[in-house]
Amino acid sequence: MKLWISESDRIKKQAGDEMIILLQGWKGRIKRYRIYRYCLCVALILCCAALGGLGYYYVDSSIPSVLHVRAGQEQSFNLGIPAKADIVSVSEQGESNIPQGAVTIDLNQTVTMKTGGLNEYLMEVKLFGFLPFKQVGIQVIEDQELIPVGVPIGIYVKTDGVLVIGAGEFVGEDGVSYSPCKYILKSGDYIQKVNGEPVTEKDDFIRRIEESGGNEVVLTVERDGQSIETRVKPVRNQSGDYKIGLWVRDNAQGVGTMTYIDSEGRFGALGHGINDVDTSTLMDMDDGTLYQTEIVSIRKGANGNPGEMTGMIVYSDERILGDITSNSARGIFGVCNERALSLAGQEPLPIGLKQEIQEGYAQILCTVDGTTRYYDVEITAVHLDHDNINRGIELKVTDPELIKITGGIVQGMSGAPIIQNGKFIGAVTHVLVQDSTRGYGIFIENMLEN
């Protein structure tokens, strides 16, 4: 039987098929539109979050956590942020007796303050005048003058105990590899006692292990600021000596630059602490000595390759410049002798607080060719509340002579004083590996906090 389809039916069927295809196309377009709209909304939310995060970081970094002001002097600063602040406490009297909101400081305008007495104030900052944001400590300090030094120094530091560099293996008398202290001691530990007896030198520590006779020894260790006791059993090596498989160090040496000497003969140098080269930890110091040194060679800095000043250190009594009493994240500090004072040939300068620093022309004082002199730099940014206390100042070397000699900032220049507008504002601390003409500095007030 043959089925006939009329022309009209065929046209209707074709139109229906086309309508189905058209509807399917529209459904596909609607689905793609919804996906596009969803992605657009997600992207918009992420952009808003990123902008909000950047805005928060900018405002937070523009408001210092601690602000120093000079006692008895009228001072002005302008943070230029949309915020207001109230004084909520004073160190001498606890809670402020000023009614809340009675005295409001507009941080978007120039603020002028004059304080008396070495008080500490706590200021509560509110964004847009109502949104609590952070608290700022205002510390009133005595104004002082410092002698900028800028001469190279040789540094010798004795560790507080014996510093653990790492664990290793050795072959025992039976031909088997041993590492007795592995998983017991770790890099950065300070061994301070062996069987209850203090130990200060590497050779003394090694001798006591060798004299153990293979008996278990009790080690008193400082780890992350806490004192712990641990036990290790030495093993005899192929030479017949008892070992525990440990690399240790008891001192560090290097070259840097002296930053300042104050009116009482105390010095500050480097602007950053002395870290162990292997463990990268700040070294716990028992004592240390400064030595007079001369720069014998300079390797120029280049992009991707920081330069270095090499100094000759003669460890003799007549070359001693002073005693190091503190090694901290802000630098090394101690007391000078008469020899050091005779090397400080500059006149004392008043300190400049961080809110007084301006972007633009400044100078650094250093010794790279046998003569201590000033070189021109440009301050490119000031971070009032930077996370790293050693990098509050960004600077660029612009002096053609210094660039010709060193390529910019090199290792050994850490501690070089930074001077702006006749004030002592900081010290050089770091160089950018990608650009040896650029680097960082620490605020002088941060060094003085030590």
C-alpha positions as a Python dict, from the first residue, in 0.01 Angstrom:
ca = {
    (1, 'M'): (0, 0, 0),
    (2, 'K'): (147, 338, -95),
    (3, 'L'): (118, 634, 141),
    (4, 'W'): (70, 970, -21),
    (5, 'I'): (156, 1299, 160),
    (6, 'S'): (-2, 1606, 28),
    (7, 'E'): (204, 1912, -55),
    (8, 'S'): (35, 2113, 218),
    (9, 'D'): (116, 1846, 478),
    (10, 'R'): (475, 1839, 362),
    (11, 'I'): (502, 2217, 396),
    (12, 'K'): (348, 2205, 745),
    (13, 'K'): (591, 1933, 853),
    (14, 'Q'): (889, 2128, 716),
    (15, 'A'): (773, 2443, 896),
    (16, 'G'): (735, 2247, 1219),
    (17, 'D'): (1085, 2106, 1187),
    (18, 'E'): (1223, 2451, 1123),
    (19, 'M'): (1034, 2583, 1426),
    (20, 'I'): (1183, 2306, 1644),
    (21, 'I'): (1532, 2388, 1518),
    (22, 'L'): (1469, 2758, 1580),
    (23, 'L'): (1347, 2691, 1936),
    (24, 'Q'): (1647, 2469, 2006),
    (25, 'G'): (1874, 2745, 1881),
    (26, 'W'): (1708, 2999, 2107),
    (27, 'K'): (1738, 2761, 2404),
    (28, 'G'): (2110, 2725, 2332),
    (29, 'R'): (2149, 3102, 2311),
    (30, 'I'): (1960, 3154, 2637),
    (31, 'K'): (2176, 2891, 2809),
    (32, 'R'): (2496, 3052, 2681),
    (33, 'Y'): (2366, 3395, 2788),
    (34, 'R'): (2298, 3266, 3139),
    (35, 'I'): (2648, 3115, 3162),
    (36, 'Y'): (2798, 3440, 3032),
    (37, 'R'): (2596, 3643, 3283),
    (38, 'Y'): (2703, 3412, 3568),
    (39, 'C'): (3070, 3436, 3471),
    (40, 'L'): (3038, 3813, 3441),
    (41, 'C'): (2888, 3835, 3789),
    (42, 'V'): (3164, 3615, 3936),
    (43, 'A'): (3432, 3824, 3764),
    (44, 'L'): (3269, 4143, 3892),
    (45, 'I'): (3259, 4008, 4249),
    (46, 'L'): (3625, 3901, 4228),
    (47, 'C'): (3726, 4242, 4091),
    (48, 'C'): (3537, 4418, 4370),
    (49, 'A'): (3703, 4192, 4628),
    (50, 'A'): (4046, 4258, 4478),
    (51, 'L'): (3985, 4634, 4471),
    (52, 'G'): (3857, 4619, 4827),
    (53, 'G'): (4168, 4424, 4935),
    (54, 'L'): (4398, 4670, 4762),
    (55, 'G'): (4211, 4961, 4918),
    (56, 'Y'): (4235, 4801, 5262),
    (57, 'Y'): (4610, 4739, 5217),
    (58, 'Y'): (4667, 5094, 5097),
    (59, 'V'): (4481, 5250, 5389),
    (60, 'D'): (4636, 5011, 5642),
    (61, 'S'): (4989, 5078, 5513),
    (62, 'S'): (4920, 5453, 5522),
    (63, 'I'): (4839, 5445, 5894),
    (64, 'P'): (5140, 5364, 6115),
    (65, 'S'): (5082, 5134, 6411),
    (66, 'V'): (5321, 5351, 6611),
    (67, 'L'): (5378, 5723, 6563),
    (68, 'H'): (5666, 5901, 6737),
    (69, 'V'): (5644, 6273, 6823),
    (70, 'R'): (5895, 6498, 6998),
    (71, 'A'): (5821, 6614, 7350),
    (72, 'G'): (5737, 6982, 7387),
    (73, 'Q'): (5752, 7059, 7014),
    (74, 'E'): (5474, 7149, 6775),
    (75, 'Q'): (5468, 6900, 6488),
    (76, 'S'): (5248, 6851, 6186),
    (77, 'F'): (5177, 6550, 5967),
    (78, 'N'): (4929, 6464, 5693),
    (79, 'L'): (4831, 6101, 5633),
    (80, 'G'): (4577, 6198, 5367),
    (81, 'I'): (4325, 5921, 5437),
    (82, 'P'): (3945, 5940, 5481),
    (83, 'A'): (3946, 5869, 5854),
    (84, 'K'): (3903, 6033, 6191),
    (85, 'A'): (4054, 5942, 6526),
    (86, 'D'): (3989, 5979, 6899),
    (87, 'I'): (4241, 5959, 7186),
    (88, 'V'): (4119, 5667, 7401),
    (89, 'S'): (4396, 5636, 7663),
    (90, 'V'): (4703, 5808, 7807),
    (91, 'S'): (4987, 5609, 7969),
    (92, 'E'): (5000, 5817, 8287),
    (93, 'Q'): (4628, 5812, 8361),
    (94, 'G'): (4491, 5504, 8185),
    (95, 'E'): (4156, 5572, 8022),
    (96, 'S'): (4126, 5917, 7873),
    (97, 'N'): (3906, 6158, 8070),
    (98, 'I'): (3816, 6335, 7745),
    (99, 'P'): (3454, 6252, 7655),
    (100, 'Q'): (3436, 6030, 7350),
    (101, 'G'): (3392, 6236, 7037),
    (102, 'A'): (3476, 6562, 7214),
    (103, 'V'): (3817, 6583, 7039),
    (104, 'T'): (3821, 6441, 6689),
    (105, 'I'): (4132, 6435, 6466),
    (106, 'D'): (4066, 6450, 6091),
    (107, 'L'): (4338, 6237, 5930),
    (108, 'N'): (4248, 6367, 5584),
    (109, 'Q'): (4378, 6709, 5685),
    (110, 'T'): (4711, 6832, 5820),
    (111, 'V'): (4726, 6748, 6192),
    (112, 'T'): (4930, 6964, 6430),
    (113, 'M'): (5022, 6825, 6772),
    (114, 'K'): (5219, 6947, 7073),
    (115, 'T'): (5273, 6717, 7368),
    (116, 'G'): (5451, 6752, 7698),
    (117, 'G'): (5607, 6472, 7901),
    (118, 'L'): (5715, 6131, 7777),
    (119, 'N'): (5363, 5990, 7764),
    (120, 'E'): (5216, 5723, 7540),
    (121, 'Y'): (4875, 5782, 7383),
    (122, 'L'): (4642, 5535, 7216),
    (123, 'M'): (4445, 5669, 6921),
    (124, 'E'): (4147, 5483, 6774),
    (125, 'V'): (4111, 5534, 6399),
    (126, 'K'): (3769, 5515, 6230),
    (127, 'L'): (3731, 5506, 5853),
    (128, 'F'): (3488, 5769, 5723),
    (129, 'G'): (3447, 5879, 6083),
    (130, 'F'): (3237, 5582, 6202),
    (131, 'L'): (3391, 5247, 6094),
    (132, 'P'): (3647, 5122, 6357),
    (133, 'F'): (3968, 5032, 6170),
    (134, 'K'): (4280, 5013, 6388),
    (135, 'Q'): (4451, 5157, 6694),
    (136, 'V'): (4763, 5370, 6670),
    (137, 'G'): (5012, 5421, 6951),
    (138, 'I'): (5157, 5772, 6984),
    (139, 'Q'): (5489, 5767, 7170),
    (140, 'V'): (5639, 6094, 7289),
    (141, 'I'): (6020, 6083, 7273),
    (142, 'E'): (6302, 6317, 7363),
    (143, 'D'): (6455, 6489, 7063),
    (144, 'Q'): (6814, 6385, 7008),
    (145, 'E'): (7109, 6419, 6776),
    (146, 'L'): (7321, 6139, 6634),
    (147, 'I'): (7660, 6137, 6465),
    (148, 'P'): (7628, 5975, 6119),
    (149, 'V'): (7936, 5752, 6074),
    (150, 'G'): (7933, 5561, 5744),
    (151, 'V'): (8267, 5382, 5792),
    (152, 'P'): (8319, 5010, 5720),
    (153, 'I'): (8344, 4777, 6021),
    (154, 'G'): (8458, 4421, 6074),
    (155, 'I'): (8213, 4217, 6283),
    (156, 'Y'): (8287, 3916, 6501),
    (157, 'V'): (7997, 3760, 6691),
    (158, 'K'): (8012, 3469, 6936),
    (159, 'T'): (7699, 3258, 6956),
    (160, 'D'): (7512, 3192, 7280),
    (161, 'G'): (7593, 2823, 7289),
    (162, 'V'): (7678, 2610, 6986),
    (163, 'L'): (7454, 2664, 6683),
    (164, 'V'): (7327, 2353, 6503),
    (165, 'I'): (7366, 2389, 6126),
    (166, 'G'): (7236, 2047, 6027),
    (167, 'A'): (7264, 1671, 6067),
    (168, 'G'): (7486, 1443, 5860),
    (169, 'E'): (7590, 1081, 5828),
    (170, 'F'): (7920, 908, 5895),
    (171, 'V'): (8045, 551, 5856),
    (172, 'G'): (8078, 357, 6180),
    (173, 'E'): (8357, 112, 6262),
    (174, 'D'): (8126, -168, 6144),
    (175, 'G'): (8097, -11, 5797),
    (176, 'V'): (7736, 99, 5848),
    (177, 'S'): (7619, 461, 5802),
    (178, 'Y'): (7496, 635, 6118),
    (179, 'S'): (7327, 967, 6203),
    (180, 'P'): (7253, 953, 6579),
    (181, 'C'): (7117, 1306, 6611),
    (182, 'K'): (6886, 1292, 6307),
    (183, 'Y'): (6524, 1371, 6405),
    (184, 'I'): (6650, 1475, 6752),
    (185, 'L'): (6827, 1803, 6680),
    (186, 'K'): (6742, 2045, 6400),
    (187, 'S'): (6889, 2348, 6225),
    (188, 'G'): (6867, 2660, 6440),
    (189, 'D'): (6896, 2481, 6775),
    (190, 'Y'): (7147, 2618, 7025),
    (191, 'I'): (7323, 2355, 7237),
    (192, 'Q'): (7399, 2525, 7567),
    (193, 'K'): (7488, 2236, 7799),
    (194, 'V'): (7627, 1882, 7775),
    (195, 'N'): (7536, 1665, 8074),
    (196, 'G'): (7449, 1979, 8268),
    (197, 'E'): (7782, 2155, 8202),
    (198, 'P'): (7777, 2480, 7997),
    (199, 'V'): (7936, 2468, 7653),
    (200, 'T'): (8029, 2779, 7454),
    (201, 'E'): (8276, 2666, 7190),
    (202, 'K'): (8258, 2418, 6905),
    (203, 'D'): (8586, 2249, 6992),
    (204, 'D'): (8475, 2204, 7354),
    (205, 'F'): (8149, 2045, 7238),
    (206, 'I'): (8328, 1805, 7001),
    (207, 'R'): (8571, 1705, 7277),
    (208, 'R'): (8291, 1622, 7519),
    (209, 'I'): (8116, 1402, 7264),
    (210, 'E'): (8442, 1219, 7192),
    (211, 'E'): (8504, 1166, 7565),
    (212, 'S'): (8155, 1022, 7620),
    (213, 'G'): (8283, 668, 7567),
    (214, 'G'): (7967, 590, 7372),
    (215, 'N'): (7744, 661, 7671),
    (216, 'E'): (7422, 855, 7614),
    (217, 'V'): (7467, 1231, 7659),
    (218, 'V'): (7205, 1478, 7778),
    (219, 'L'): (7195, 1798, 7572),
    (220, 'T'): (7026, 2117, 7696),
    (221, 'V'): (6898, 2293, 7384),
    (222, 'E'): (6737, 2631, 7321),
    (223, 'R'): (6476, 2592, 7048),
    (224, 'D'): (6243, 2875, 6943),
    (225, 'G'): (6308, 3059, 7269),
    (226, 'Q'): (6239, 2756, 7492),
    (227, 'S'): (6486, 2536, 7678),
    (228, 'I'): (6447, 2160, 7629),
    (229, 'E'): (6653, 1851, 7713),
    (230, 'T'): (6723, 1572, 7469),
    (231, 'R'): (6939, 1259, 7470),
    (232, 'V'): (7175, 1130, 7203),
    (233, 'K'): (7394, 820, 7202),
    (234, 'P'): (7728, 874, 7021),
    (235, 'V'): (7865, 609, 6785),
    (236, 'R'): (8230, 530, 6712),
    (237, 'N'): (8341, 609, 6355),
    (238, 'Q'): (8607, 431, 6148),
    (239, 'S'): (8879, 648, 6302),
    (240, 'G'): (8779, 536, 6650),
    (241, 'D'): (8622, 871, 6753),
    (242, 'Y'): (8273, 904, 6898),
    (243, 'K'): (8041, 1122, 6686),
    (244, 'I'): (7672, 1216, 6670),
    (245, 'G'): (7665, 1334, 6306),
    (246, 'L'): (7618, 1706, 6363),
    (247, 'W'): (7737, 2023, 6187),
    (248, 'V'): (7780, 2310, 6432),
    (249, 'R'): (7907, 2671, 6446),
    (250, 'D'): (8009, 2896, 6734),
    (251, 'N'): (8080, 3232, 6565),
    (252, 'A'): (8018, 3453, 6263),
    (253, 'Q'): (8223, 3721, 6088),
    (254, 'G'): (8144, 3980, 5826),
    (255, 'V'): (8175, 4336, 5700),
    (256, 'G'): (7916, 4612, 5729),
    (257, 'T'): (7880, 4985, 5789),
    (258, 'M'): (7848, 5170, 6120),
    (259, 'T'): (7534, 5384, 6117),
    (260, 'Y'): (7551, 5619, 6415),
    (261, 'I'): (7707, 5705, 6747),
    (262, 'D'): (7493, 5878, 7009),
    (263, 'S'): (7588, 6129, 7278),
    (264, 'E'): (7670, 5850, 7526),
    (265, 'G'): (7908, 5665, 7296),
    (266, 'R'): (7666, 5393, 7195),
    (267, 'F'): (7657, 5278, 6833),
    (268, 'G'): (7408, 5122, 6594),
    (269, 'A'): (7504, 4945, 6272),
    (270, 'L'): (7372, 4741, 5975),
    (271, 'G'): (7001, 4820, 6018),
    (272, 'H'): (6927, 4448, 6015),
    (273, 'G'): (7032, 4155, 6228),
    (274, 'I'): (7311, 3903, 6169),
    (275, 'N'): (7154, 3583, 6042),
    (276, 'D'): (7332, 3251, 6008),
    (277, 'V'): (7416, 3189, 5642),
    (278, 'D'): (7303, 2826, 5653),
    (279, 'T'): (6992, 2834, 5873),
    (280, 'S'): (6884, 3196, 5792),
    (281, 'T'): (6789, 3241, 6157),
    (282, 'L'): (6877, 3545, 6368),
    (283, 'M'): (7183, 3444, 6567),
    (284, 'D'): (7155, 3434, 6947),
    (285, 'M'): (7463, 3626, 7058),
    (286, 'D'): (7676, 3576, 7367),
    (287, 'D'): (7916, 3860, 7286),
    (288, 'G'): (8076, 4031, 6991),
    (289, 'T'): (8344, 4275, 6885),
    (290, 'L'): (8374, 4550, 6624),
    (291, 'Y'): (8702, 4587, 6436),
    (292, 'Q'): (8842, 4860, 6217),
    (293, 'T'): (8862, 4738, 5858),
    (294, 'E'): (8960, 4859, 5514),
    (295, 'I'): (8781, 4774, 5192),
    (296, 'V'): (9025, 4586, 4965),
    (297, 'S'): (8798, 4508, 4669),
    (298, 'I'): (8450, 4579, 4531),
    (299, 'R'): (8249, 4355, 4301),
    (300, 'K'): (8005, 4581, 4118),
    (301, 'G'): (7637, 4501, 4136),
    (302, 'A'): (7446, 4417, 3820),
    (303, 'N'): (7093, 4308, 3736),
    (304, 'G'): (7038, 3967, 3891),
    (305, 'N'): (7378, 3970, 4065),
    (306, 'P'): (7420, 4181, 4381),
    (307, 'G'): (7768, 4323, 4432),
    (308, 'E'): (7986, 4298, 4740),
    (309, 'M'): (8253, 4492, 4929),
    (310, 'T'): (8535, 4277, 5065),
    (311, 'G'): (8715, 4403, 5373),
    (312, 'M'): (9032, 4295, 5546),
    (313, 'I'): (8980, 4230, 5918),
    (314, 'V'): (9279, 4204, 6149),
    (315, 'Y'): (9170, 4054, 6481),
    (316, 'S'): (9405, 4245, 6710),
    (317, 'D'): (9340, 4454, 7019),
    (318, 'E'): (9464, 4777, 6859),
    (319, 'R'): (9200, 4740, 6584),
    (320, 'I'): (8903, 4701, 6819),
    (321, 'L'): (8633, 4970, 6785),
    (322, 'G'): (8390, 4854, 7052),
    (323, 'D'): (8179, 4576, 7201),
    (324, 'I'): (7859, 4439, 7046),
    (325, 'T'): (7594, 4389, 7313),
    (326, 'S'): (7284, 4319, 7103),
    (327, 'N'): (7198, 4149, 6775),
    (328, 'S'): (6837, 4219, 6679),
    (329, 'A'): (6617, 4245, 6371),
    (330, 'R'): (6684, 4623, 6377),
    (331, 'G'): (7064, 4591, 6364),
    (332, 'I'): (7361, 4536, 6592),
    (333, 'F'): (7421, 4768, 6887),
    (334, 'G'): (7685, 4826, 7148),
    (335, 'V'): (7940, 5061, 7301),
    (336, 'C'): (8222, 5240, 7118),
    (337, 'N'): (8577, 5308, 7233),
    (338, 'E'): (8790, 5615, 7166),
    (339, 'R'): (8921, 5474, 6837),
    (340, 'A'): (8568, 5449, 6700),
    (341, 'L'): (8485, 5802, 6813),
    (342, 'S'): (8792, 5933, 6628),
    (343, 'L'): (8664, 5776, 6302),
    (344, 'A'): (8330, 5959, 6328),
    (345, 'G'): (8421, 6277, 6143),
    (346, 'Q'): (8072, 6417, 6086),
    (347, 'E'): (7879, 6668, 6294),
    (348, 'P'): (7577, 6543, 6493),
    (349, 'L'): (7241, 6574, 6314),
    (350, 'P'): (6885, 6581, 6453),
    (351, 'I'): (6682, 6270, 6380),
    (352, 'G'): (6399, 6283, 6126),
    (353, 'L'): (6081, 6093, 6207),
    (354, 'K'): (5914, 5879, 5943),
    (355, 'Q'): (5617, 6113, 5896),
    (356, 'E'): (5867, 6387, 5808),
    (357, 'I'): (6033, 6193, 5525),
    (358, 'Q'): (5947, 6307, 5174),
    (359, 'E'): (5986, 6141, 4838),
    (360, 'G'): (6271, 6300, 4646),
    (361, 'Y'): (6631, 6404, 4700),
    (362, 'A'): (6838, 6259, 4984),
    (363, 'Q'): (7194, 6141, 5049),
    (364, 'I'): (7371, 5838, 5194),
    (365, 'L'): (7704, 5843, 5378),
    (366, 'C'): (7946, 5559, 5304),
    (367, 'T'): (8308, 5467, 5236),
    (368, 'V'): (8378, 5287, 4908),
    (369, 'D'): (8709, 5436, 4789),
    (370, 'G'): (8888, 5501, 5118),
    (371, 'T'): (8711, 5832, 5181),
    (372, 'T'): (8388, 5872, 5378),
    (373, 'R'): (8157, 6100, 5181),
    (374, 'Y'): (7797, 6168, 5085),
    (375, 'Y'): (7640, 6031, 4766),
    (376, 'D'): (7310, 6137, 4607),
    (377, 'V'): (7003, 5914, 4616),
    (378, 'E'): (6631, 5954, 4555),
    (379, 'I'): (6366, 5834, 4798),
    (380, 'T'): (6100, 5674, 4580),
    (381, 'A'): (5850, 5558, 4844),
    (382, 'V'): (5787, 5568, 5219),
    (383, 'H'): (5595, 5284, 5389),
    (384, 'L'): (5474, 5415, 5723),
    (385, 'D'): (5350, 5079, 5844),
    (386, 'H'): (5541, 4831, 5633),
    (387, 'D'): (5532, 4470, 5755),
    (388, 'N'): (5911, 4444, 5735),
    (389, 'I'): (6068, 4688, 5981),
    (390, 'N'): (6385, 4706, 5768),
    (391, 'R'): (6214, 4820, 5447),
    (392, 'G'): (6019, 5132, 5535),
    (393, 'I'): (6219, 5347, 5290),
    (394, 'E'): (6258, 5274, 4918),
    (395, 'L'): (6548, 5449, 4750),
    (396, 'K'): (6740, 5470, 4424),
    (397, 'V'): (7107, 5561, 4384),
    (398, 'T'): (7142, 5853, 4141),
    (399, 'D'): (7503, 5956, 4206),
    (400, 'P'): (7708, 5879, 3889),
    (401, 'E'): (8031, 5833, 4085),
    (402, 'L'): (7884, 5577, 4325),
    (403, 'I'): (7722, 5389, 4036),
    (404, 'K'): (8058, 5387, 3855),
    (405, 'I'): (8238, 5241, 4159),
    (406, 'T'): (7981, 4996, 4297),
    (407, 'G'): (7695, 4976, 4047),
    (408, 'G'): (7466, 5110, 4320),
    (409, 'I'): (7403, 4935, 4653),
    (410, 'V'): (7626, 4636, 4735),
    (411, 'Q'): (7666, 4399, 5028),
    (412, 'G'): (7874, 4568, 5295),
    (413, 'M'): (7689, 4899, 5261),
    (414, 'S'): (7420, 4786, 5505),
    (415, 'G'): (7401, 5052, 5774),
    (416, 'A'): (7501, 5348, 5557),
    (417, 'P'): (7322, 5655, 5704),
    (418, 'I'): (7043, 5822, 5502),
    (419, 'I'): (7017, 6201, 5536),
    (420, 'Q'): (6739, 6428, 5409),
    (421, 'N'): (6687, 6801, 5467),
    (422, 'G'): (6962, 6809, 5728),
    (423, 'K'): (6804, 6528, 5933),
    (424, 'F'): (6919, 6174, 6003),
    (425, 'I'): (6625, 5965, 5879),
    (426, 'G'): (6749, 5606, 5841),
    (427, 'A'): (7002, 5355, 5712),
    (428, 'V'): (7045, 5141, 5399),
    (429, 'T'): (6954, 4776, 5457),
    (430, 'H'): (6885, 4587, 5133),
    (431, 'V'): (6946, 4593, 4759),
    (432, 'L'): (6707, 4476, 4489),
    (433, 'V'): (6861, 4180, 4306),
    (434, 'Q'): (6690, 4284, 3980),
    (435, 'D'): (6828, 4641, 3997),
    (436, 'S'): (7142, 4716, 4198),
    (437, 'T'): (7070, 5090, 4198),
    (438, 'R'): (6754, 5034, 4403),
    (439, 'G'): (6714, 4920, 4759),
    (440, 'Y'): (6553, 4967, 5099),
    (441, 'G'): (6627, 5140, 5425),
    (442, 'I'): (6512, 5129, 5786),
    (443, 'F'): (6371, 5431, 5972),
    (444, 'I'): (6622, 5564, 6224),
    (445, 'E'): (6349, 5564, 6490),
    (446, 'N'): (6314, 5187, 6442),
    (447, 'M'): (6683, 5141, 6515),
    (448, 'L'): (6659, 5363, 6822),
    (449, 'E'): (6375, 5148, 6961),
    (450, 'N'): (6634, 4881, 7036),
}
